[in-house]
């Protein structure tokens, strides 16, 4: 997709995450100079299947698997320093060079042990179905203006002061919630002091680096985690993540102005999945959902949690096209539908008999909508070997044409398998 008109590209999940962004980003990263993660934390897992086996990346952008690509963890991300080094060490052990290739924004906030303890003890987190990795509490501290930022590690006294205040607050909250667990400020400060000499060489003003790369005609990919329906503003609130997953978040979270972005690619699965609680209008809790889960391997990359599955929801993708300003779509996992005789597509919703022209803002209403389906014939042939649009069976192309029409954005890529080469580019 990169070319004279597209030098800065945002890649976002256009449904509830797990759309297969990792693979598409991996493929695009081959032509990118910089790949920037702009939000989320170690709760997102990207899976990339390469000749050297499968890589699961949590905080480090998947561009790291391409030696000429540099990777940035933007200011919008909340960084877990302990797991970041586990990830770095694992990649290094598998021969992925890291030297000079990873930059962490000095303005990114840290996820600290007390955030994880709070997350695990929180009844609210359980209700929303979070991954309990401290992401929500870290963002709460960021917006409460009491967070610890990566750049603060340059000042040990400031770090110690912020950690002491954070721990005091966390312990008070634990006490109020009836938990007997307590955190130790001295222990956490000591951990940070020992990690700082390793982390600080990676730290820089990341927004400046991105802007400079673009000024020098570099190609920059801004990579989102999760999906639009989990965006804190535009998702199925309160069953959402704590950050701006949509394309608008790419600008703030990478530290560049929105006018620097040239295109936005939305990744959509050829069907729909969701992890955790909250409305999912096309969910099938019966054999159809089970079949999609088994064929699609719909289990979380990080947590192993089974994903809830259902048919393609054009209402959701149309909404996502709007809130993200999607200029292109990538449809992934088309091959998962290869054996289906029939493929329903949700083209609209009704609520108490009324036809809706958009998504209700209220989850209670979204939970009650009835999905209206139109059924298309399946193709019942393998698509895994297709490398051009013309290689796909006629009914597969009809299915994609319909998706494109319903969504209102052109399809640029089609995923037909887990391997790097199983990606069709529609020219
Ligand atoms: P992400 O967080 O959006 O990158 O999604 P995940 O990595 O959690 O899930 C994507 C899964 O789908 C991974 O196991 C990928 O290897 C796999 N995948 C990606 N694209 C395709 C595709 O076109 N077909 C199939 N069958 N699997 C795919």
Tab-separated table of C-alpha atoms in Angstrom, residues 16 127-128 236 238-239 274-281 283 308 363 366-367:
chain	number	residue	atom	x	y	z
A	16	UNK	CA	-13.529	-6.377	18.470
A	127	UNK	CA	-17.384	-7.959	35.061
A	128	UNK	CA	-15.888	-6.359	31.964
A	236	UNK	CA	-19.558	-0.869	23.449
A	238	UNK	CA	-18.421	0.143	29.403
A	239	UNK	CA	-17.314	-3.178	27.869
A	274	UNK	CA	-15.278	-11.039	20.619
A	275	UNK	CA	-13.386	-11.856	23.820
A	276	UNK	CA	-14.796	-10.917	27.195
A	277	UNK	CA	-18.229	-9.668	28.089
A	278	UNK	CA	-20.504	-7.181	26.356
A	279	UNK	CA	-22.926	-7.165	23.449
A	280	UNK	CA	-22.234	-9.145	20.282
A	281	UNK	CA	-25.348	-8.913	18.081
A	283	UNK	CA	-23.106	-14.128	18.271
A	308	UNK	CA	-17.272	-15.737	21.165
A	363	UNK	CA	-25.213	-1.447	25.512
A	366	UNK	CA	-27.360	-3.141	21.659
A	367	UNK	CA	-27.812	-6.347	23.651
